[in-house]
Structures are given as C-alpha cells and as structure tokens.
CSV table of C-alpha atoms and ligand atoms in Angstrom, one decimal:
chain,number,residue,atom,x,y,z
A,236,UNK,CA,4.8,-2.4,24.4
A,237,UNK,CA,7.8,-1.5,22.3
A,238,UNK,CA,10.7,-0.1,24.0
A,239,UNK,CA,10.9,3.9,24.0
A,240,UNK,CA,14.8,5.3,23.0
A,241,UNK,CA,14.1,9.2,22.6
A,242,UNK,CA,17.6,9.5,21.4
A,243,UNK,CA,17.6,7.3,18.7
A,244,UNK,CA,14.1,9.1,17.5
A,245,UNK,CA,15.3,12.6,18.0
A,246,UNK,CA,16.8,13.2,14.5
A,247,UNK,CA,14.1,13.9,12.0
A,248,UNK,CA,14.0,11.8,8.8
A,249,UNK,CA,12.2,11.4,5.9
A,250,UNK,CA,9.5,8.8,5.5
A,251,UNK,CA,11.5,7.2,2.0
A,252,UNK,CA,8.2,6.7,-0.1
A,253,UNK,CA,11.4,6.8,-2.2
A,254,UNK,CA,15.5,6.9,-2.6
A,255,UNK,CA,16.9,9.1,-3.2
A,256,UNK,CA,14.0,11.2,-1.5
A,257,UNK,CA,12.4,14.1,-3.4
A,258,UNK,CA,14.4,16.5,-1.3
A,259,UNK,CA,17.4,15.3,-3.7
A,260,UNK,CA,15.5,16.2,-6.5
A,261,UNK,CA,16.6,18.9,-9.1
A,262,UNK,CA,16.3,20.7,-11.9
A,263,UNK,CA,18.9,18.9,-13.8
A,264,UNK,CA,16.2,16.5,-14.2
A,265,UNK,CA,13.5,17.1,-16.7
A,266,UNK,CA,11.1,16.3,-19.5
A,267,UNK,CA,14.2,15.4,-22.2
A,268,UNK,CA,15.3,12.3,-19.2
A,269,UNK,CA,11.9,11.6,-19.2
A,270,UNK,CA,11.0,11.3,-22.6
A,271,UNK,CA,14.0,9.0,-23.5
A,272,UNK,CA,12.5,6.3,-20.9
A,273,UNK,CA,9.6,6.4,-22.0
A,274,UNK,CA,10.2,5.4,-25.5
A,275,UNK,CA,12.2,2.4,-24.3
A,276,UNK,CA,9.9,1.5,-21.2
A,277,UNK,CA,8.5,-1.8,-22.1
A,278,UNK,CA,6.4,-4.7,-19.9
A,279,UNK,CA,4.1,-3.9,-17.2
A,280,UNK,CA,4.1,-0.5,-15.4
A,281,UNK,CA,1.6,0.9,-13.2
A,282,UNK,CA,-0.2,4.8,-13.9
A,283,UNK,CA,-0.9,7.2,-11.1
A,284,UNK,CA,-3.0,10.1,-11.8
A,285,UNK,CA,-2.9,13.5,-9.9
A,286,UNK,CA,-6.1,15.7,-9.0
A,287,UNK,CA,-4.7,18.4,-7.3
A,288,UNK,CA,-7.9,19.9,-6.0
A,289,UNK,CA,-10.7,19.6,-3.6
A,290,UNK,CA,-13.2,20.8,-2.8
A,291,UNK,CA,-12.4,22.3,0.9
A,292,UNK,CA,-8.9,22.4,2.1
A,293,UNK,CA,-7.3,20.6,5.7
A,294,UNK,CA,-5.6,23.1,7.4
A,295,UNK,CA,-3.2,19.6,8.2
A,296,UNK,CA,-2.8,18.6,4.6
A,297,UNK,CA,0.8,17.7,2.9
A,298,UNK,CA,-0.7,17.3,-0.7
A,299,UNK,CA,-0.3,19.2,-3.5
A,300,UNK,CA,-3.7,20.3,-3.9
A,301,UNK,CA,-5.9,23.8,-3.9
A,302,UNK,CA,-9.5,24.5,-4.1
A,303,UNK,CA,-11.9,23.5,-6.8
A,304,UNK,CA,-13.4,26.9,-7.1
A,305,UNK,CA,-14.7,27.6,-10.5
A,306,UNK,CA,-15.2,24.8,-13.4
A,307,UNK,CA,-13.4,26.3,-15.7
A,308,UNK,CA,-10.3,25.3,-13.8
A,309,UNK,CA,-10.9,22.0,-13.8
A,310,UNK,CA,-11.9,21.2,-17.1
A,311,UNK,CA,-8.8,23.4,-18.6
A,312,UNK,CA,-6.2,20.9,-15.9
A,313,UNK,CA,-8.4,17.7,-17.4
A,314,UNK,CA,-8.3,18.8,-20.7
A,315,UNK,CA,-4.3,19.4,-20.2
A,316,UNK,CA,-4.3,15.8,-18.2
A,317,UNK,CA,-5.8,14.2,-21.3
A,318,UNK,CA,-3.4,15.9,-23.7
A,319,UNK,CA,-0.7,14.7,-21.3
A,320,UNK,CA,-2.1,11.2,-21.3
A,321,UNK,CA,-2.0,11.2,-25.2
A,322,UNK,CA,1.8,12.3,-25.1
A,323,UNK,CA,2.8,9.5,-23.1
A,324,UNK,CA,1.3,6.9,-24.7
A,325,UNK,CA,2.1,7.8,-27.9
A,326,UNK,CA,5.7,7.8,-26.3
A,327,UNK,CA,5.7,4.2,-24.9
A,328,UNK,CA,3.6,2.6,-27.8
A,329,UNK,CA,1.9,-1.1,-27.4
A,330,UNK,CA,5.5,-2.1,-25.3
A,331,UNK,CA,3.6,-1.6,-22.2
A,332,UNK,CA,0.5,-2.8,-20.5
A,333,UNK,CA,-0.9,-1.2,-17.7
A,334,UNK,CA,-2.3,-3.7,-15.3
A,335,UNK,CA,-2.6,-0.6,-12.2
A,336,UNK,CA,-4.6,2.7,-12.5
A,337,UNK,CA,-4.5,4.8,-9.1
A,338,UNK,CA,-6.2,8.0,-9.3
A,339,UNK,CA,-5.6,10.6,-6.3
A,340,UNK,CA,-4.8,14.0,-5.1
A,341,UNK,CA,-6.2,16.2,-3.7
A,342,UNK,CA,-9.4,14.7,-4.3
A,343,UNK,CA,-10.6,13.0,-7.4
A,344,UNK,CA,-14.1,13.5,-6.2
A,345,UNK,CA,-13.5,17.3,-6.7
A,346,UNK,CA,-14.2,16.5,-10.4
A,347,UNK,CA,-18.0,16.2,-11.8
A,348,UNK,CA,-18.5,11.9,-11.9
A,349,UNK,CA,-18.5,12.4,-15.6
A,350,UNK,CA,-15.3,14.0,-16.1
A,351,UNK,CA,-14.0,11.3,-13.9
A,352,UNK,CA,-15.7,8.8,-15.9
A,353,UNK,CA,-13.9,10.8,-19.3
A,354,UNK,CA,-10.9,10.6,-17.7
A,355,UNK,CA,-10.6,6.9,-16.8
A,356,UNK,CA,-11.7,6.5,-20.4
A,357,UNK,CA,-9.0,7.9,-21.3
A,358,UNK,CA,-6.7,6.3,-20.2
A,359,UNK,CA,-8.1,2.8,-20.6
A,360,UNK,CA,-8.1,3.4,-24.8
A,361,UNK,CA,-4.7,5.3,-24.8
A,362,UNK,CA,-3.2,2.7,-23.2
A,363,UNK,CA,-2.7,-1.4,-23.9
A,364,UNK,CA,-4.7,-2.5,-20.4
A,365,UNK,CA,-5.1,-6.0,-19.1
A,366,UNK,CA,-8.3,-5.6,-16.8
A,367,UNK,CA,-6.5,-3.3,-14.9
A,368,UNK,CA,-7.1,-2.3,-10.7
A,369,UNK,CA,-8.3,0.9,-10.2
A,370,UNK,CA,-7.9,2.4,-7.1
A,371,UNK,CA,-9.2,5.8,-6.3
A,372,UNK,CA,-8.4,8.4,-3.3
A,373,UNK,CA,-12.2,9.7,-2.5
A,374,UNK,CA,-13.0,12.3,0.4
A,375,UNK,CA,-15.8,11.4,2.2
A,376,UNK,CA,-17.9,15.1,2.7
A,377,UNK,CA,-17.8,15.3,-1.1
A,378,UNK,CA,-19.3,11.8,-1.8
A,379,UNK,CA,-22.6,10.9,-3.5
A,380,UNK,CA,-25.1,9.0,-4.9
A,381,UNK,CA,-23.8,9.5,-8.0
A,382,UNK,CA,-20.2,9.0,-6.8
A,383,UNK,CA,-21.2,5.9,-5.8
A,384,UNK,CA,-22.8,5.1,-9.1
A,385,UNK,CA,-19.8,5.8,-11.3
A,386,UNK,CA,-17.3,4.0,-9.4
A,387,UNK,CA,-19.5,0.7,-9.3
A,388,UNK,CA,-20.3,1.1,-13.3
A,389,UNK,CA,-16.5,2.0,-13.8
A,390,UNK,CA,-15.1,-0.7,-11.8
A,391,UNK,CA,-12.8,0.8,-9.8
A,392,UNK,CA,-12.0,-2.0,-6.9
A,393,UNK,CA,-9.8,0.1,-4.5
A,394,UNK,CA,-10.9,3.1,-2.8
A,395,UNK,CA,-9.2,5.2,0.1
A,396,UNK,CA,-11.1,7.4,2.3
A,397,UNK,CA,-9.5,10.7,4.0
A,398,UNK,CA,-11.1,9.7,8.0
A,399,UNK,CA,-7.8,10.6,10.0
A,400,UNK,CA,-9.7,11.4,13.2
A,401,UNK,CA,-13.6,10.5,14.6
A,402,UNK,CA,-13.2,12.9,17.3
A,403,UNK,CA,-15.4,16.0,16.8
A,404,UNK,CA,-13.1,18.3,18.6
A,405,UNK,CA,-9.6,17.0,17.0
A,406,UNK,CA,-11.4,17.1,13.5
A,407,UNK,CA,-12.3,20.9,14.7
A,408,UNK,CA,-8.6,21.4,15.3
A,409,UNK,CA,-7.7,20.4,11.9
A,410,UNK,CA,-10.4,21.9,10.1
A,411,UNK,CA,-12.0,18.6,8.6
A,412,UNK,CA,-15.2,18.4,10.0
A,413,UNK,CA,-16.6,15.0,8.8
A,414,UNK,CA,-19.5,13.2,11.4
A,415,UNK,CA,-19.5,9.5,12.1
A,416,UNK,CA,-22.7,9.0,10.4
A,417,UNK,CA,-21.5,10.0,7.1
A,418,UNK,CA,-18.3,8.0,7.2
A,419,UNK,CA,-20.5,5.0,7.8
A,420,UNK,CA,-23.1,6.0,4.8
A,421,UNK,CA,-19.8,6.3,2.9
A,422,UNK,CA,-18.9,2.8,3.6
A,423,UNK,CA,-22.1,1.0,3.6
A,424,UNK,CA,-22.6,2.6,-0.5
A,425,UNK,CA,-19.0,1.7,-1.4
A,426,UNK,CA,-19.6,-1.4,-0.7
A,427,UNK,CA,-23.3,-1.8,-2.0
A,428,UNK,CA,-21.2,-0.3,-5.6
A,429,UNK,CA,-19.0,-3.5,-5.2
A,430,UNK,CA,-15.5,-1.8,-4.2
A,431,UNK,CA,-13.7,-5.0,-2.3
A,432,UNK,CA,-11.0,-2.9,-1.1
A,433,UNK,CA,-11.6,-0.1,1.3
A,434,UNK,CA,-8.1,1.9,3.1
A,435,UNK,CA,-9.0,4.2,5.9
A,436,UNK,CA,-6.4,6.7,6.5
A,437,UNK,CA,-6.0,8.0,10.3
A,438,UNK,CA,-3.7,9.9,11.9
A,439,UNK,CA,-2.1,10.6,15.5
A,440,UNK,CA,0.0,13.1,16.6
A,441,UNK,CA,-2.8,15.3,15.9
A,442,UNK,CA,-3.4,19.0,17.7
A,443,UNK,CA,-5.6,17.9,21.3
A,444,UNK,CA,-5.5,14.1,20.8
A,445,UNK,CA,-4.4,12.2,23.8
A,446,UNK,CA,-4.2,8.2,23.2
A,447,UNK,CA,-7.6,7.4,24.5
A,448,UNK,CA,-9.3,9.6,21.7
A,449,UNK,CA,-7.1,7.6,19.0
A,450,UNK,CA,-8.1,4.4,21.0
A,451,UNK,CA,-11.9,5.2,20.5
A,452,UNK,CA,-11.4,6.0,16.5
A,453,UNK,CA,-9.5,2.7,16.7
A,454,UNK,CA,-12.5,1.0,17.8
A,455,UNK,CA,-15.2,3.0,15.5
A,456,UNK,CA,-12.5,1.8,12.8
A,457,UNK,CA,-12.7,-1.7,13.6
A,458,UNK,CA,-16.3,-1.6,13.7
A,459,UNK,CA,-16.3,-0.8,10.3
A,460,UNK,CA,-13.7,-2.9,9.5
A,461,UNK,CA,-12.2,-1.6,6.4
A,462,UNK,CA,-9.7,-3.7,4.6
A,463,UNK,CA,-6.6,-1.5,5.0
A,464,UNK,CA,-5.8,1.3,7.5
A,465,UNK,CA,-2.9,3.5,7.5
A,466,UNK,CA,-2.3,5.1,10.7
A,467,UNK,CA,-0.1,8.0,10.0
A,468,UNK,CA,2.0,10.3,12.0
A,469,UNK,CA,1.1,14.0,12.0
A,470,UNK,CA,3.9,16.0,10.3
A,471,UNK,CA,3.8,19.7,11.7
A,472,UNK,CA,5.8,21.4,9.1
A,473,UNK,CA,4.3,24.6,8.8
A,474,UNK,CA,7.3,25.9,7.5
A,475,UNK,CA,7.1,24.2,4.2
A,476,UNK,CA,3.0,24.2,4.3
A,477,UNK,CA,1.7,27.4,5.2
A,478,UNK,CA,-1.7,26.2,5.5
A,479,UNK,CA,-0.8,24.4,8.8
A,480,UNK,CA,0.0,27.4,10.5
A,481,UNK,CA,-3.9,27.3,11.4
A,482,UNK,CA,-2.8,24.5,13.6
A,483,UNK,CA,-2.3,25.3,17.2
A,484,UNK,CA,1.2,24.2,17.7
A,485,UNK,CA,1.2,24.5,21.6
A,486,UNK,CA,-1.6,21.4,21.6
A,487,UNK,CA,0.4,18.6,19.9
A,488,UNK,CA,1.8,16.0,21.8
A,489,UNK,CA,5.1,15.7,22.5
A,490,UNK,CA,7.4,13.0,20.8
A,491,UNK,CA,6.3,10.4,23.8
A,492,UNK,CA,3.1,10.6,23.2
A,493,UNK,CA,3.8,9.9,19.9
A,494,UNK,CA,5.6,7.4,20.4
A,495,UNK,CA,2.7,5.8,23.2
A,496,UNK,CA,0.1,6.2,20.5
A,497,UNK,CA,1.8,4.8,18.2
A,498,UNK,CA,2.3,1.7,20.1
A,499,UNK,CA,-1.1,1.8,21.2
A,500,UNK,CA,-2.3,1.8,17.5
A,501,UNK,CA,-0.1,-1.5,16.7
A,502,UNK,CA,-1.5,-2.9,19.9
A,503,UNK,CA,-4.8,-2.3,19.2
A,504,UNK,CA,-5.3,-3.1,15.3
A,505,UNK,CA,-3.1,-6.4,15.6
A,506,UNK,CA,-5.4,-7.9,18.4
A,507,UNK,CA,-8.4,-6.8,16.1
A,508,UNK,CA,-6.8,-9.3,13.8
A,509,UNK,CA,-5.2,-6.9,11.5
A,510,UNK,CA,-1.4,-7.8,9.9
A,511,UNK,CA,0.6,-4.8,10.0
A,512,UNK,CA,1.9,-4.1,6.9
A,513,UNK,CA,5.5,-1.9,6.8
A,514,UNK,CA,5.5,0.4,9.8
A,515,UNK,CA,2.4,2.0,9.8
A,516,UNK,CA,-0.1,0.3,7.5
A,517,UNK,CA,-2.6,-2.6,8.6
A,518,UNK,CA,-4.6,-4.9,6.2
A,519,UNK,CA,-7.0,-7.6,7.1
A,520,UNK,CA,-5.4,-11.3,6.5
A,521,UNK,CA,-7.6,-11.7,3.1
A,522,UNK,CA,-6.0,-8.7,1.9
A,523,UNK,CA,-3.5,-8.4,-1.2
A,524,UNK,CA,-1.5,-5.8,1.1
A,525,UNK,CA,-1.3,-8.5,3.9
A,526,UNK,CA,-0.8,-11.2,1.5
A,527,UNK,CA,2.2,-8.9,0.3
A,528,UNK,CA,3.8,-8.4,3.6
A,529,UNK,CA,4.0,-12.3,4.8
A,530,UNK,CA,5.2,-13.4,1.3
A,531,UNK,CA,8.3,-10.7,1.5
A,532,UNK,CA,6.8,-9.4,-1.3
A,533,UNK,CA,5.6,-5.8,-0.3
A,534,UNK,CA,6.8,-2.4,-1.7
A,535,UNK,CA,7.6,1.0,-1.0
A,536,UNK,CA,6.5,3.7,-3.1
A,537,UNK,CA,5.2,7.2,-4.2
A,538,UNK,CA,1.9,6.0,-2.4
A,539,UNK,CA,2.8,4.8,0.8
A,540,UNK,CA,3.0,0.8,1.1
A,541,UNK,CA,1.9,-1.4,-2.3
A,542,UNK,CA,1.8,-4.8,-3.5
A,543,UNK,CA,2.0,-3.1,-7.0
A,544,UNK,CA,4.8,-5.5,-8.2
A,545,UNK,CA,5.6,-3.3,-11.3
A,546,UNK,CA,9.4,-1.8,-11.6
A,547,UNK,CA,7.8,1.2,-13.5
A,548,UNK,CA,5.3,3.9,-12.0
A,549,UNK,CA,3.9,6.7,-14.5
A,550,UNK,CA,2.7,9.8,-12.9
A,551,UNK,CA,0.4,12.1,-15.1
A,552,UNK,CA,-0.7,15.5,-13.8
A,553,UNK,CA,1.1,18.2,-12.1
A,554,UNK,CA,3.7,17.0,-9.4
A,555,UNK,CA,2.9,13.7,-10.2
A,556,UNK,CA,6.1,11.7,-9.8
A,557,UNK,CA,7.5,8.8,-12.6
A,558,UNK,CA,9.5,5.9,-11.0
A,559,UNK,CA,12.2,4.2,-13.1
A,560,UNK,CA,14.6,2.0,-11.9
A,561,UNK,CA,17.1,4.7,-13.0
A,562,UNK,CA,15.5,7.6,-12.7
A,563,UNK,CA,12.8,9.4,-10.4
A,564,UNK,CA,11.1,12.6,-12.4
A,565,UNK,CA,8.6,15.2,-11.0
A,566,UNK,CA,6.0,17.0,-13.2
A,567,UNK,CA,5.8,20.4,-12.8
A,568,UNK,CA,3.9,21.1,-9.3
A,569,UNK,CA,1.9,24.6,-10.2
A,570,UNK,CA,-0.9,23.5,-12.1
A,571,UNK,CA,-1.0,26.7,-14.4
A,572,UNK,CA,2.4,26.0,-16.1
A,573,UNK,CA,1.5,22.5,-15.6
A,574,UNK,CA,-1.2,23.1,-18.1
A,575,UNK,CA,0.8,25.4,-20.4
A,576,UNK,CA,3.2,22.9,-21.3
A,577,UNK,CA,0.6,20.5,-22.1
A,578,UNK,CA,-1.3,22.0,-24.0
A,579,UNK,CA,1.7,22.8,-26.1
A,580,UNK,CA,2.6,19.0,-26.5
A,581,UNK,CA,5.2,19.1,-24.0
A,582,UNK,CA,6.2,16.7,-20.8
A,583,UNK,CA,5.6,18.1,-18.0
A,584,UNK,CA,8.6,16.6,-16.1
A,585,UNK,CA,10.7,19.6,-14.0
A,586,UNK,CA,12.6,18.1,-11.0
A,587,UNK,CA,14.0,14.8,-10.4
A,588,UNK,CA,17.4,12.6,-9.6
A,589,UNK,CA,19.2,9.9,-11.6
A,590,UNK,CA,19.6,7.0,-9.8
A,591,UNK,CA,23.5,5.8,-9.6
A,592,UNK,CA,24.3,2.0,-8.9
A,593,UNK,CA,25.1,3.2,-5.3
A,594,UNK,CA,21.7,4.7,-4.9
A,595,UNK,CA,19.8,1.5,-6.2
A,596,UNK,CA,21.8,-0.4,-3.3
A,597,UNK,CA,21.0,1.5,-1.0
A,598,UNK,CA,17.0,2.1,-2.6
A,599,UNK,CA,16.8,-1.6,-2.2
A,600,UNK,CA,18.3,-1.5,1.4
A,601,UNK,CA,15.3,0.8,2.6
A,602,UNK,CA,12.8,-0.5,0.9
A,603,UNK,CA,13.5,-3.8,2.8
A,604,UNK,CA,13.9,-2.1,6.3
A,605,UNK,CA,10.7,-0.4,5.9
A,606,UNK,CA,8.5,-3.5,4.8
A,607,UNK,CA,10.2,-5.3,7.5
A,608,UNK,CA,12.6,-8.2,6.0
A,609,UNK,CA,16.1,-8.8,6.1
A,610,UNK,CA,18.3,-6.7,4.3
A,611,UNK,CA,21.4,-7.2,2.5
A,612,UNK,CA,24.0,-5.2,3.3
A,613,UNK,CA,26.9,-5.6,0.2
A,614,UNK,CA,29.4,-3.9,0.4
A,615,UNK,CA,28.4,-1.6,2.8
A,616,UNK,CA,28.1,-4.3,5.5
A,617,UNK,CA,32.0,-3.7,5.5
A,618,UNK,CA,31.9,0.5,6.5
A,619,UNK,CA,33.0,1.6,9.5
A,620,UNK,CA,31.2,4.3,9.6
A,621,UNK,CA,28.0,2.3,9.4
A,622,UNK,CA,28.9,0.2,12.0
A,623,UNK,CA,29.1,2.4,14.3
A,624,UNK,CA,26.1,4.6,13.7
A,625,UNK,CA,24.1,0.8,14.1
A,626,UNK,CA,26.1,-0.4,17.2
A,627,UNK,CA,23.2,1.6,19.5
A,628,UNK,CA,20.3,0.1,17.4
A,629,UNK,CA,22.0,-3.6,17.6
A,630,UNK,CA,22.8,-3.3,21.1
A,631,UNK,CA,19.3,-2.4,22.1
A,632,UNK,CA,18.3,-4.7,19.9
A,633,UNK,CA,16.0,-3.0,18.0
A,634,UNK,CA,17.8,-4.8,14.9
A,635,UNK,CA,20.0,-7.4,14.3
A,636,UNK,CA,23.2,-7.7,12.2
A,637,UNK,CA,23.9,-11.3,10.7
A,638,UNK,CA,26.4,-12.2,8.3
A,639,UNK,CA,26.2,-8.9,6.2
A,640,UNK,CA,22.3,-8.5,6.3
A,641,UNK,CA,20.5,-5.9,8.9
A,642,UNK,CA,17.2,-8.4,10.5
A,643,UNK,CA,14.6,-6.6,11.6
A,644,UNK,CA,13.2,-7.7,15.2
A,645,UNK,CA,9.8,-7.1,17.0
A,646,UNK,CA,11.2,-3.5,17.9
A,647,UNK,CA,12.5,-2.2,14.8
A,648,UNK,CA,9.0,-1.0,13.5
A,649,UNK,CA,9.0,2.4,15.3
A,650,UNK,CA,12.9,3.1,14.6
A,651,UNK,CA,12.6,1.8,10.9
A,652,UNK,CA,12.6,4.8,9.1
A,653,UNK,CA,15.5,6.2,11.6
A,654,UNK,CA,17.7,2.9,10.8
A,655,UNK,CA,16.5,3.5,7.0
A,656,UNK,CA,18.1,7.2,7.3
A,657,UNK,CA,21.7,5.5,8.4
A,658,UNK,CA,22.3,4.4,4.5
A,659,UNK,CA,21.1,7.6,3.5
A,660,UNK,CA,24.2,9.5,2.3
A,661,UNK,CA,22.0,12.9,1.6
A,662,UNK,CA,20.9,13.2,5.3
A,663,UNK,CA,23.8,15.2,6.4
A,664,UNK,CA,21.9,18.1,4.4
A,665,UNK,CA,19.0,20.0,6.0
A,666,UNK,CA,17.1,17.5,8.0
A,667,UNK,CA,14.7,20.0,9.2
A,668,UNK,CA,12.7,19.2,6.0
A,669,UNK,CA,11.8,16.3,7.4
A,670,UNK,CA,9.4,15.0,10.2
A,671,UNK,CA,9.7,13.6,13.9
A,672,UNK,CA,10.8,10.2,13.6
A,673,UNK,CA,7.6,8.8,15.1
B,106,SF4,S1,-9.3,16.3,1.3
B,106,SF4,FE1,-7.3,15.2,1.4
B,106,SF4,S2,-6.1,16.1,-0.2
B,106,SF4,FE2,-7.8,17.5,0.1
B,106,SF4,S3,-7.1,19.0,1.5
B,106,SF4,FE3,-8.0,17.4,2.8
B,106,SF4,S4,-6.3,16.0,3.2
B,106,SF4,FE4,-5.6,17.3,1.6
C-alpha cells in the first residue's frame, strides 16, 4: 500500500498534459504564431482531430463538447474542419509526414460513419502519410454495426472507449447510463473489425463509489482485458463546468478515499499483470504504451500518456491544441466562430504561450516525473527555494535527490503531479483551477 501524506496532497495542481499548462495560455498567442511554425515545421509530427459533440452529454464531463442536435451542425463544423485541414497543409507543404492520426472529442461517433469516413480521407490526401496509426475516441451507447464496419475498412488500429464506471447506480449519478452487456458487444465487434489496441477509460472519485464498487469494475475490466486502461481521478470543478453541478457534491469521497482507491486500483491492475504506465495509465506487457514506459521512452501530452515519439502535435478543430517545442497554440473553443474563421481561410488559433528556454527545462523536468524516470535537475538542482519545498518529499521518501537529478521511488506515483507542481513557477496564481491532487 503506498504511504498516505494528506499534507503534501492538500494543494490542488494541475494534471501537466502540458507546460506551461493551458491556464498560462493567452491571447497574445494566435493564428499569426501559428502560421509562422507551420510553414517551417518539417519531419514527422503527429495530427489530432477535435469532434466536439456527442450525442448525449455526462453531467461529469471535462471536454469541450455539446450535443449533436441537428445535422446541419455537424456538417457546417466538418465542412469548416476540412477547410481547416486544407489550410494547414497547404501551410506545411510535403516537409512533413504524418505517421499519427488521433481523432477525439466529444465523440467522433457523433458523426454519420460516412462523414467520418470523408474526414479521415481528408486528411490522408491533404497530408504526405506513411501508413499512419489511427486512433479514435468512440462512446460506446452510440456504437454500431456500421461503426464497426467503417473503422475495420478504414483501419483505424487504436480505439478508446468512454466506460468510467460498471456500477449501475454510480453510472446513474453521473448521468451515463451504459449496461455491461453493451460494453462487452462493444468489445467483442471491435475486435472482430481488427482494432489491436483497445484503452478503457475509468474513473474513481466518482459521486457514491466506495472502493469495493471500483474493485468490482476492476475485475469486469480485467475480464475483458483491454490493452490499456486509464484509471482517472474525478475532477469536481463545477465552477468551471456547469454541467457538473448535476453532480451531488455531498456523495464524493473524501481525499482518503481517494487516495485508498487509488492505491487499490494500482494494486489490483498490476497483480492482473498490467505495467503501469505514468501515474494513472496501465497497458498490458505487449503493448506499445508499456513497451514505452520500461524503455524510458514514454510521453506526456495533450492526450494523457503516449508513445507518440513526434516533437510536433497539430490540433485541427475548435480548441484543439498545436504542440511545438516553442510554442503551445489553442484554436478557438466556441465552435460557431470556430467555423467563421474557417470558412474564411483563416487559422483558428486564439490562446496559447511561448515557450522560454526556462519553460522547456522545466517541460522536460515534468514530463520525466510524471512518466516515472529520473530527472535532471540543471541548474535548478542549485535553488534554495526548491530545496526546501522537496526536503518533506525526500525525507519521506517519496523521491530521491541524487547528484542533481529528482529519482522517482515506489511512492512517488500518487505525489507525482504534486512534486511536478514544485518547478512550476505559474502555480503561485489561482490554484483553485485545478483538481485534488489524487
Ligand atoms: S461521451 Fe465523452 S466527451 Fe461526450 S459528454 Fe460523455 S464524457 Fe464527455
């Protein structure tokens, strides 16, 4: 069992799917940043796509999504996605080859299969592509048949299903009512379509779940033995998501409970002979995720943990997010002026940070802590301040200090991201953005 320090979890800290975080993001940022990388990006970069709808709505959910609603709406976003698509590649020429396609949202499976299948065409002639992965984020209560059709004659390898919970009542609480049965028929046609990778994504922390409940999704999980899981923390932040105010605050657990689930999760999923992967992702041993995390070689970004080895992520769609070794840009979120500047041949980019020298030190730095391997310190091994702020961590040790690098031991997974917020200059500011700890 790990050892429980509530006082080094009680500060709440982003979860760094990037650094500077998108809380630093802003408007001094925009399309003109954006379109000088991109007509100097060259090599291999990766492409996210954004869906932001689906077709019903978790009172829980964090995304940037709304409903589907008429079809009108989402054939003017696509047709804006696909002018978007055209923009960019025209911008980056035959530098770059795209070996990564990851399509998500919202839901991707809000779309009709054919637009989807439009879509991926798109991009696959717009863009120089090497056989690339495709990876798609697909909500089970929407799939079908046909669903399952189109992604086995499109190849997409990767797919990630929303389960978070197989308890009737917690799914109840977070109004995402998805049986057993149809998870399973989910699976079983996935596979039958030839998809080799399938992520479940759970959570805890969730409104009326006690550990046992998590235990027994655990174990249906295992049963079905998917090739990744994430096991996420609940986020209750209704003060930045409104739709979470449907969510009965006075039933979440408390930060030990948390914190025991949590534990019980790693216990659980390791002895099932998963690896874990960062601090809260698990992949079978076959796995390129696992494979990733015992070579050293896993990575942090917009979408959680990745063995995408590319230095250069492309977001297309509204509030996508573009990843440049120098500069993190956010297209603009609302999908209705997302579309306007589209369709009048304009990047969408709105928000986003330039990344100092200082800031790619410390990106680096984070990046390491979270997937688990030594980090080198620099020049900041040296700061006083720093020292101190670790001296509780090393002491307990819940990390080590050698020589001028931080060493993770077997209890720094739960405190990662809180030992990740200590070389994070911007966290003075407004930490109530952010989420508990654990
Ligand atoms: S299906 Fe996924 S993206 Fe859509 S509302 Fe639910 S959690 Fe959010």
């Amino acid at each position: 069992m790990w050892p429980y320090h509530p006082e080094l979890l009680a500060q709440a800290v982003p979860r760094y799917t990037s650094f500077p975080t998108a809380a630093e993001f802003t408007g001094r940022v925009g399309g003109a940043q954006q379109a000088d990388l991109l007509a100097n990006v060259a090599g291999p970069v990766s492409l996210y796509a954004h869906i932001p709808y689906c077709e019903q709505i978790c009172w829980y959910c964090g995304c940037n999504t709304g409903a589907s609603g008429r079809a009108q709406r989402l054939t003017s976003y696509l047709d804006a996605l696909c002018a978007e698509i055209g923009l960019v590649a025209r911008l980056t020429g035959k530098r770059i080859t795209v070996d990564r396609i990851a399509l998500g949202g919202g839901s991707p499976n809000a779309i009709p299969p054919v637009a989807f299948v439009r879509l991926l065409d798109r991009l696959m002639t717009a863009f120089s592509t090497r056989e690339p992965l495709i990876s798609v984020e697909i909500d089970p209560r929407g799939f079908t048949p046909e669903w399952s059709r189109t992604l086995g004659a499109t190849g997409v390898s990767h797919v990630s299903l929303g389960v978070q919970t197989f308890d009737p009542a917690v799914q109840a609480a977070i109004g995402r009512v998805q049986p057993l049965a149809m998870i399973e028929r989910t699976v079983d046609a996935l596979r039958s379509a030839g998809v080799r990778s399938l992520n479940f994504d759970l959570m805890y922390g969730l409104p009326g779940q006690g550990d046992d409940a998590l235990a027994d999704t655990l174990e249906r999980t295992v049963a079905l033995r998917p090739d990744r899981i994430a096991l996420f923390g609940y986020a209750h932040v209704p003060h930045l998501l409104p739709r979470q105010r449907r969510i009965d605050a006075t039933n979440l657990p408390d930060q030990a409970m948390r914190f025991t689930m949590a534990a019980r999760g790693f216990e659980l999923l390791t002895a099932a002979g998963y690896v874990p992967v960062g601090f809260d992702h698990f992949a079978l041993p076959h796995d390129g995720m696992a494979i990733a995390a015992r070579a050293g070689t896993l990575r942090r970004n917009f979408q959680g943990f990745t063995d995408d080895q590319a230095e250069v992520l492309i977001g297309l769609g509204a509030s996508a997010i573009s990843c440049f070794p120098s500069l993190l840009v956010q297209n603009e979120k609302n999908a209705g002026r997302y579309r306007m500047l589209s369709s009048q041949a304009c990047l969408a980019g709105a928000l986003g940070v330039e990344r100092s020298a200082d800031d790619r030190l410390r990106a680096c730095i984070v990046e390491d802590i979270l997937c688990g391997r030594p980090a080198e310190l620099g020049g900041l091994a040296e700061g006083a301040l720093l020292q101190e702020a670790l001296t509780p961590f090393v002491a307990l040790a819940l990390v080590g200090l050698d020589s001028g690098w931080l060493v993770p031991t077997q209890a720094t997974r739960p405190y990662a991201r809180s030992i990740s917020a200590l070389f994070d200059p911007y966290r003075a500011q407004a930490p109530s953005r952010f989420s508990s700890a654990v």
